[in-house]
């Protein structure tokens, strides 16, 4: 994985994912995010591949940007605006983030090999926005 910073779109996989979001018809963009969250949640109990976790974190950032206290996604994210996203995505996003930070997460292992504290803090901030805390 080519990673250059801790942001949700600061890696090759998430930057590529932004194109998938842009290419989806506007009315299907929420489902693109829902699918990303479900793919992670469905691995619960299994080892979570880093690419799935990265895409779920990028999706969570897009969703959090529409929440109170959320930060707009500006770099390497989708170029086309997202329609208002359904609130029922939030619990699914929180569950996906919890797994991305869990003991069976390849992405967490990769970040722990370097200075991953800032990365963890950024993911926990997203989680807080989505959980409403």
mmCIF file with all atom_site columns, N, CA, C and O in Angstrom, residues 83-120:
data_model
loop_
_atom_site.group_PDB
_atom_site.id
_atom_site.type_symbol
_atom_site.label_atom_id
_atom_site.label_alt_id
_atom_site.label_comp_id
_atom_site.label_asym_id
_atom_site.label_entity_id
_atom_site.label_seq_id
_atom_site.pdbx_PDB_ins_code
_atom_site.Cartn_x
_atom_site.Cartn_y
_atom_site.Cartn_z
_atom_site.occupancy
_atom_site.B_iso_or_equiv
_atom_site.pdbx_formal_charge
_atom_site.auth_seq_id
_atom_site.auth_comp_id
_atom_site.auth_asym_id
_atom_site.auth_atom_id
_atom_site.pdbx_PDB_model_num
ATOM 1   N N  . UNK A 1 83  ? -24.531 13.298 -2.445 1.00 0.00 ? 83  UNK A N  1
ATOM 2   C CA . UNK A 1 83  ? -25.857 13.719 -1.983 1.00 0.00 ? 83  UNK A CA 1
ATOM 3   C C  . UNK A 1 83  ? -25.913 13.535 -0.471 1.00 0.00 ? 83  UNK A C  1
ATOM 4   O O  . UNK A 1 83  ? -25.031 12.905 0.122  1.00 0.00 ? 83  UNK A O  1
ATOM 5   N N  . UNK A 1 84  ? -26.927 14.065 0.179  1.00 0.00 ? 84  UNK A N  1
ATOM 6   C CA . UNK A 1 84  ? -27.067 13.803 1.615  1.00 0.00 ? 84  UNK A CA 1
ATOM 7   C C  . UNK A 1 84  ? -27.103 12.290 1.857  1.00 0.00 ? 84  UNK A C  1
ATOM 8   O O  . UNK A 1 84  ? -27.842 11.563 1.185  1.00 0.00 ? 84  UNK A O  1
ATOM 9   N N  . UNK A 1 85  ? -26.266 11.844 2.766  1.00 0.00 ? 85  UNK A N  1
ATOM 10  C CA . UNK A 1 85  ? -26.158 10.410 3.041  1.00 0.00 ? 85  UNK A CA 1
ATOM 11  C C  . UNK A 1 85  ? -27.086 10.026 4.181  1.00 0.00 ? 85  UNK A C  1
ATOM 12  O O  . UNK A 1 85  ? -27.271 10.798 5.125  1.00 0.00 ? 85  UNK A O  1
ATOM 13  N N  . UNK A 1 86  ? -27.666 8.823  4.116  1.00 0.00 ? 86  UNK A N  1
ATOM 14  C CA . UNK A 1 86  ? -28.620 8.412  5.155  1.00 0.00 ? 86  UNK A CA 1
ATOM 15  C C  . UNK A 1 86  ? -27.933 8.204  6.509  1.00 0.00 ? 86  UNK A C  1
ATOM 16  O O  . UNK A 1 86  ? -26.823 7.670  6.588  1.00 0.00 ? 86  UNK A O  1
ATOM 17  N N  . UNK A 1 87  ? -28.613 8.623  7.550  1.00 0.00 ? 87  UNK A N  1
ATOM 18  C CA . UNK A 1 87  ? -28.075 8.498  8.903  1.00 0.00 ? 87  UNK A CA 1
ATOM 19  C C  . UNK A 1 87  ? -27.900 7.046  9.323  1.00 0.00 ? 87  UNK A C  1
ATOM 20  O O  . UNK A 1 87  ? -27.077 6.747  10.195 1.00 0.00 ? 87  UNK A O  1
ATOM 21  N N  . UNK A 1 88  ? -28.642 6.120  8.706  1.00 0.00 ? 88  UNK A N  1
ATOM 22  C CA . UNK A 1 88  ? -28.519 4.721  9.109  1.00 0.00 ? 88  UNK A CA 1
ATOM 23  C C  . UNK A 1 88  ? -27.167 4.119  8.723  1.00 0.00 ? 88  UNK A C  1
ATOM 24  O O  . UNK A 1 88  ? -26.845 3.007  9.142  1.00 0.00 ? 88  UNK A O  1
ATOM 25  N N  . UNK A 1 89  ? -26.358 4.862  7.969  1.00 0.00 ? 89  UNK A N  1
ATOM 26  C CA . UNK A 1 89  ? -25.006 4.399  7.660  1.00 0.00 ? 89  UNK A CA 1
ATOM 27  C C  . UNK A 1 89  ? -24.065 4.567  8.856  1.00 0.00 ? 89  UNK A C  1
ATOM 28  O O  . UNK A 1 89  ? -23.043 3.889  8.946  1.00 0.00 ? 89  UNK A O  1
ATOM 29  N N  . UNK A 1 90  ? -24.401 5.471  9.758  1.00 0.00 ? 90  UNK A N  1
ATOM 30  C CA . UNK A 1 90  ? -23.479 5.791  10.855 1.00 0.00 ? 90  UNK A CA 1
ATOM 31  C C  . UNK A 1 90  ? -23.142 4.600  11.747 1.00 0.00 ? 90  UNK A C  1
ATOM 32  O O  . UNK A 1 90  ? -21.960 4.350  12.003 1.00 0.00 ? 90  UNK A O  1
ATOM 33  N N  . UNK A 1 91  ? -24.117 3.825  12.246 1.00 0.00 ? 91  UNK A N  1
ATOM 34  C CA . UNK A 1 91  ? -23.753 2.676  13.094 1.00 0.00 ? 91  UNK A CA 1
ATOM 35  C C  . UNK A 1 91  ? -22.923 1.636  12.336 1.00 0.00 ? 91  UNK A C  1
ATOM 36  O O  . UNK A 1 91  ? -22.013 1.028  12.911 1.00 0.00 ? 91  UNK A O  1
ATOM 37  N N  . UNK A 1 92  ? -23.208 1.454  11.075 1.00 0.00 ? 92  UNK A N  1
ATOM 38  C CA . UNK A 1 92  ? -22.437 0.516  10.256 1.00 0.00 ? 92  UNK A CA 1
ATOM 39  C C  . UNK A 1 92  ? -21.001 1.017  10.090 1.00 0.00 ? 92  UNK A C  1
ATOM 40  O O  . UNK A 1 92  ? -20.045 0.243  10.177 1.00 0.00 ? 92  UNK A O  1
ATOM 41  N N  . UNK A 1 93  ? -20.851 2.308  9.893  1.00 0.00 ? 93  UNK A N  1
ATOM 42  C CA . UNK A 1 93  ? -19.513 2.904  9.775  1.00 0.00 ? 93  UNK A CA 1
ATOM 43  C C  . UNK A 1 93  ? -18.740 2.758  11.079 1.00 0.00 ? 93  UNK A C  1
ATOM 44  O O  . UNK A 1 93  ? -17.550 2.419  11.070 1.00 0.00 ? 93  UNK A O  1
ATOM 45  N N  . UNK A 1 94  ? -19.392 3.000  12.202 1.00 0.00 ? 94  UNK A N  1
ATOM 46  C CA . UNK A 1 94  ? -18.737 2.865  13.512 1.00 0.00 ? 94  UNK A CA 1
ATOM 47  C C  . UNK A 1 94  ? -18.274 1.421  13.713 1.00 0.00 ? 94  UNK A C  1
ATOM 48  O O  . UNK A 1 94  ? -17.142 1.174  14.151 1.00 0.00 ? 94  UNK A O  1
ATOM 49  N N  . UNK A 1 95  ? -19.121 0.467  13.368 1.00 0.00 ? 95  UNK A N  1
ATOM 50  C CA . UNK A 1 95  ? -18.737 -0.943 13.501 1.00 0.00 ? 95  UNK A CA 1
ATOM 51  C C  . UNK A 1 95  ? -17.532 -1.269 12.620 1.00 0.00 ? 95  UNK A C  1
ATOM 52  O O  . UNK A 1 95  ? -16.616 -1.990 13.045 1.00 0.00 ? 95  UNK A O  1
ATOM 53  N N  . UNK A 1 96  ? -17.507 -0.731 11.408 1.00 0.00 ? 96  UNK A N  1
ATOM 54  C CA . UNK A 1 96  ? -16.377 -0.968 10.506 1.00 0.00 ? 96  UNK A CA 1
ATOM 55  C C  . UNK A 1 96  ? -15.102 -0.339 11.059 1.00 0.00 ? 96  UNK A C  1
ATOM 56  O O  . UNK A 1 96  ? -14.017 -0.950 11.006 1.00 0.00 ? 96  UNK A O  1
ATOM 57  N N  . UNK A 1 97  ? -15.190 0.861  11.604 1.00 0.00 ? 97  UNK A N  1
ATOM 58  C CA . UNK A 1 97  ? -14.012 1.509  12.187 1.00 0.00 ? 97  UNK A CA 1
ATOM 59  C C  . UNK A 1 97  ? -13.501 0.730  13.392 1.00 0.00 ? 97  UNK A C  1
ATOM 60  O O  . UNK A 1 97  ? -12.280 0.596  13.575 1.00 0.00 ? 97  UNK A O  1
ATOM 61  N N  . UNK A 1 98  ? -14.412 0.210  14.200 1.00 0.00 ? 98  UNK A N  1
ATOM 62  C CA . UNK A 1 98  ? -13.994 -0.590 15.354 1.00 0.00 ? 98  UNK A CA 1
ATOM 63  C C  . UNK A 1 98  ? -13.193 -1.808 14.905 1.00 0.00 ? 98  UNK A C  1
ATOM 64  O O  . UNK A 1 98  ? -12.178 -2.158 15.512 1.00 0.00 ? 98  UNK A O  1
ATOM 65  N N  . UNK A 1 99  ? -13.618 -2.431 13.833 1.00 0.00 ? 99  UNK A N  1
ATOM 66  C CA . UNK A 1 99  ? -12.896 -3.600 13.318 1.00 0.00 ? 99  UNK A CA 1
ATOM 67  C C  . UNK A 1 99  ? -11.561 -3.195 12.709 1.00 0.00 ? 99  UNK A C  1
ATOM 68  O O  . UNK A 1 99  ? -10.563 -3.921 12.830 1.00 0.00 ? 99  UNK A O  1
ATOM 69  N N  . UNK A 1 100 ? -11.519 -2.039 12.047 1.00 0.00 ? 100 UNK A N  1
ATOM 70  C CA . UNK A 1 100 ? -10.257 -1.555 11.471 1.00 0.00 ? 100 UNK A CA 1
ATOM 71  C C  . UNK A 1 100 ? -9.227  -1.282 12.559 1.00 0.00 ? 100 UNK A C  1
ATOM 72  O O  . UNK A 1 100 ? -8.021  -1.373 12.315 1.00 0.00 ? 100 UNK A O  1
ATOM 73  N N  . UNK A 1 101 ? -9.695  -0.967 13.758 1.00 0.00 ? 101 UNK A N  1
ATOM 74  C CA . UNK A 1 101 ? -8.810  -0.711 14.889 1.00 0.00 ? 101 UNK A CA 1
ATOM 75  C C  . UNK A 1 101 ? -8.647  -1.933 15.790 1.00 0.00 ? 101 UNK A C  1
ATOM 76  O O  . UNK A 1 101 ? -7.986  -1.858 16.820 1.00 0.00 ? 101 UNK A O  1
ATOM 77  N N  . UNK A 1 102 ? -9.248  -3.051 15.379 1.00 0.00 ? 102 UNK A N  1
ATOM 78  C CA . UNK A 1 102 ? -9.246  -4.248 16.211 1.00 0.00 ? 102 UNK A CA 1
ATOM 79  C C  . UNK A 1 102 ? -8.004  -5.108 16.069 1.00 0.00 ? 102 UNK A C  1
ATOM 80  O O  . UNK A 1 102 ? -7.159  -4.901 15.189 1.00 0.00 ? 102 UNK A O  1
ATOM 81  N N  . UNK A 1 103 ? -7.930  -6.109 16.911 1.00 0.00 ? 103 UNK A N  1
ATOM 82  C CA . UNK A 1 103 ? -6.747  -6.969 16.966 1.00 0.00 ? 103 UNK A CA 1
ATOM 83  C C  . UNK A 1 103 ? -6.548  -7.804 15.711 1.00 0.00 ? 103 UNK A C  1
ATOM 84  O O  . UNK A 1 103 ? -5.430  -8.248 15.445 1.00 0.00 ? 103 UNK A O  1
ATOM 85  N N  . UNK A 1 104 ? -7.586  -8.009 14.928 1.00 0.00 ? 104 UNK A N  1
ATOM 86  C CA . UNK A 1 104 ? -7.480  -8.812 13.708 1.00 0.00 ? 104 UNK A CA 1
ATOM 87  C C  . UNK A 1 104 ? -7.371  -7.950 12.454 1.00 0.00 ? 104 UNK A C  1
ATOM 88  O O  . UNK A 1 104 ? -7.750  -8.379 11.369 1.00 0.00 ? 104 UNK A O  1
ATOM 89  N N  . UNK A 1 105 ? -6.850  -6.744 12.588 1.00 0.00 ? 105 UNK A N  1
ATOM 90  C CA . UNK A 1 105 ? -6.754  -5.801 11.476 1.00 0.00 ? 105 UNK A CA 1
ATOM 91  C C  . UNK A 1 105 ? -5.324  -5.716 10.941 1.00 0.00 ? 105 UNK A C  1
ATOM 92  O O  . UNK A 1 105 ? -4.398  -5.318 11.664 1.00 0.00 ? 105 UNK A O  1
ATOM 93  N N  . UNK A 1 106 ? -5.166  -6.070 9.673  1.00 0.00 ? 106 UNK A N  1
ATOM 94  C CA . UNK A 1 106 ? -3.864  -5.932 9.032  1.00 0.00 ? 106 UNK A CA 1
ATOM 95  C C  . UNK A 1 106 ? -3.428  -4.478 8.994  1.00 0.00 ? 106 UNK A C  1
ATOM 96  O O  . UNK A 1 106 ? -2.252  -4.159 9.192  1.00 0.00 ? 106 UNK A O  1
ATOM 97  N N  . UNK A 1 107 ? -4.364  -3.574 8.755  1.00 0.00 ? 107 UNK A N  1
ATOM 98  C CA . UNK A 1 107 ? -4.034  -2.154 8.681  1.00 0.00 ? 107 UNK A CA 1
ATOM 99  C C  . UNK A 1 107 ? -3.476  -1.654 10.013 1.00 0.00 ? 107 UNK A C  1
ATOM 100 O O  . UNK A 1 107 ? -2.473  -0.933 10.038 1.00 0.00 ? 107 UNK A O  1
ATOM 101 N N  . UNK A 1 108 ? -4.101  -2.044 11.103 1.00 0.00 ? 108 UNK A N  1
ATOM 102 C CA . UNK A 1 108 ? -3.592  -1.660 12.415 1.00 0.00 ? 108 UNK A CA 1
ATOM 103 C C  . UNK A 1 108 ? -2.169  -2.198 12.604 1.00 0.00 ? 108 UNK A C  1
ATOM 104 O O  . UNK A 1 108 ? -1.293  -1.482 13.073 1.00 0.00 ? 108 UNK A O  1
ATOM 105 N N  . UNK A 1 109 ? -1.935  -3.434 12.222 1.00 0.00 ? 109 UNK A N  1
ATOM 106 C CA . UNK A 1 109 ? -0.594  -4.011 12.343 1.00 0.00 ? 109 UNK A CA 1
ATOM 107 C C  . UNK A 1 109 ? 0.427   -3.208 11.547 1.00 0.00 ? 109 UNK A C  1
ATOM 108 O O  . UNK A 1 109 ? 1.536   -2.951 12.023 1.00 0.00 ? 109 UNK A O  1
ATOM 109 N N  . UNK A 1 110 ? 0.049   -2.819 10.339 1.00 0.00 ? 110 UNK A N  1
ATOM 110 C CA . UNK A 1 110 ? 0.967   -2.038 9.511  1.00 0.00 ? 110 UNK A CA 1
ATOM 111 C C  . UNK A 1 110 ? 1.290   -0.699 10.149 1.00 0.00 ? 110 UNK A C  1
ATOM 112 O O  . UNK A 1 110 ? 2.443   -0.265 10.157 1.00 0.00 ? 110 UNK A O  1
ATOM 113 N N  . UNK A 1 111 ? 0.261   -0.045 10.707 1.00 0.00 ? 111 UNK A N  1
ATOM 114 C CA . UNK A 1 111 ? 0.504   1.245  11.355 1.00 0.00 ? 111 UNK A CA 1
ATOM 115 C C  . UNK A 1 111 ? 1.302   1.085  12.644 1.00 0.00 ? 111 UNK A C  1
ATOM 116 O O  . UNK A 1 111 ? 2.083   1.968  13.007 1.00 0.00 ? 111 UNK A O  1
ATOM 117 N N  . UNK A 1 112 ? 1.130   -0.015 13.335 1.00 0.00 ? 112 UNK A N  1
ATOM 118 C CA . UNK A 1 112 ? 1.873   -0.220 14.577 1.00 0.00 ? 112 UNK A CA 1
ATOM 119 C C  . UNK A 1 112 ? 3.365   -0.452 14.312 1.00 0.00 ? 112 UNK A C  1
ATOM 120 O O  . UNK A 1 112 ? 4.174   -0.306 15.217 1.00 0.00 ? 112 UNK A O  1
ATOM 121 N N  . UNK A 1 113 ? 3.713   -0.825 13.083 1.00 0.00 ? 113 UNK A N  1
ATOM 122 C CA . UNK A 1 113 ? 5.118   -0.989 12.723 1.00 0.00 ? 113 UNK A CA 1
ATOM 123 C C  . UNK A 1 113 ? 5.827   0.355  12.593 1.00 0.00 ? 113 UNK A C  1
ATOM 124 O O  . UNK A 1 113 ? 7.041   0.422  12.571 1.00 0.00 ? 113 UNK A O  1
ATOM 125 N N  . UNK A 1 114 ? 5.048   1.403  12.445 1.00 0.00 ? 114 UNK A N  1
ATOM 126 C CA . UNK A 1 114 ? 5.602   2.755  12.394 1.00 0.00 ? 114 UNK A CA 1
ATOM 127 C C  . UNK A 1 114 ? 4.956   3.550  13.521 1.00 0.00 ? 114 UNK A C  1
ATOM 128 O O  . UNK A 1 114 ? 4.416   2.990  14.451 1.00 0.00 ? 114 UNK A O  1
ATOM 129 N N  . UNK A 1 115 ? 4.972   4.842  13.423 1.00 0.00 ? 115 UNK A N  1
ATOM 130 C CA . UNK A 1 115 ? 4.338   5.668  14.445 1.00 0.00 ? 115 UNK A CA 1
ATOM 131 C C  . UNK A 1 115 ? 2.854   5.789  14.117 1.00 0.00 ? 115 UNK A C  1
ATOM 132 O O  . UNK A 1 115 ? 2.434   6.713  13.427 1.00 0.00 ? 115 UNK A O  1
ATOM 133 N N  . UNK A 1 116 ? 2.076   4.855  14.593 1.00 0.00 ? 116 UNK A N  1
ATOM 134 C CA . UNK A 1 116 ? 0.670   4.820  14.256 1.00 0.00 ? 116 UNK A CA 1
ATOM 135 C C  . UNK A 1 116 ? -0.253  5.566  15.194 1.00 0.00 ? 116 UNK A C  1
ATOM 136 O O  . UNK A 1 116 ? -1.472  5.559  14.988 1.00 0.00 ? 116 UNK A O  1
ATOM 137 N N  . UNK A 1 117 ? 0.267   6.209  16.206 1.00 0.00 ? 117 UNK A N  1
ATOM 138 C CA . UNK A 1 117 ? -0.606  6.882  17.176 1.00 0.00 ? 117 UNK A CA 1
ATOM 139 C C  . UNK A 1 117 ? -1.415  8.013  16.550 1.00 0.00 ? 117 UNK A C  1
ATOM 140 O O  . UNK A 1 117 ? -2.595  8.175  16.852 1.00 0.00 ? 117 UNK A O  1
ATOM 141 N N  . UNK A 1 118 ? -0.797  8.794  15.677 1.00 0.00 ? 118 UNK A N  1
ATOM 142 C CA . UNK A 1 118 ? -1.524  9.885  15.016 1.00 0.00 ? 118 UNK A CA 1
ATOM 143 C C  . UNK A 1 118 ? -2.599  9.320  14.094 1.00 0.00 ? 118 UNK A C  1
ATOM 144 O O  . UNK A 1 118 ? -3.703  9.866  14.001 1.00 0.00 ? 118 UNK A O  1
ATOM 145 N N  . UNK A 1 119 ? -2.291  8.217  13.421 1.00 0.00 ? 119 UNK A N  1
ATOM 146 C CA . UNK A 1 119 ? -3.287  7.569  12.554 1.00 0.00 ? 119 UNK A CA 1
ATOM 147 C C  . UNK A 1 119 ? -4.464  7.073  13.383 1.00 0.00 ? 119 UNK A C  1
ATOM 148 O O  . UNK A 1 119 ? -5.619  7.316  13.048 1.00 0.00 ? 119 UNK A O  1
ATOM 149 N N  . UNK A 1 120 ? -4.181  6.376  14.485 1.00 0.00 ? 120 UNK A N  1
ATOM 150 C CA . UNK A 1 120 ? -5.248  5.876  15.357 1.00 0.00 ? 120 UNK A CA 1
ATOM 151 C C  . UNK A 1 120 ? -6.108  7.026  15.852 1.00 0.00 ? 120 UNK A C  1
ATOM 152 O O  . UNK A 1 120 ? -7.343  6.921  15.880 1.00 0.00 ? 120 UNK A O  1
#
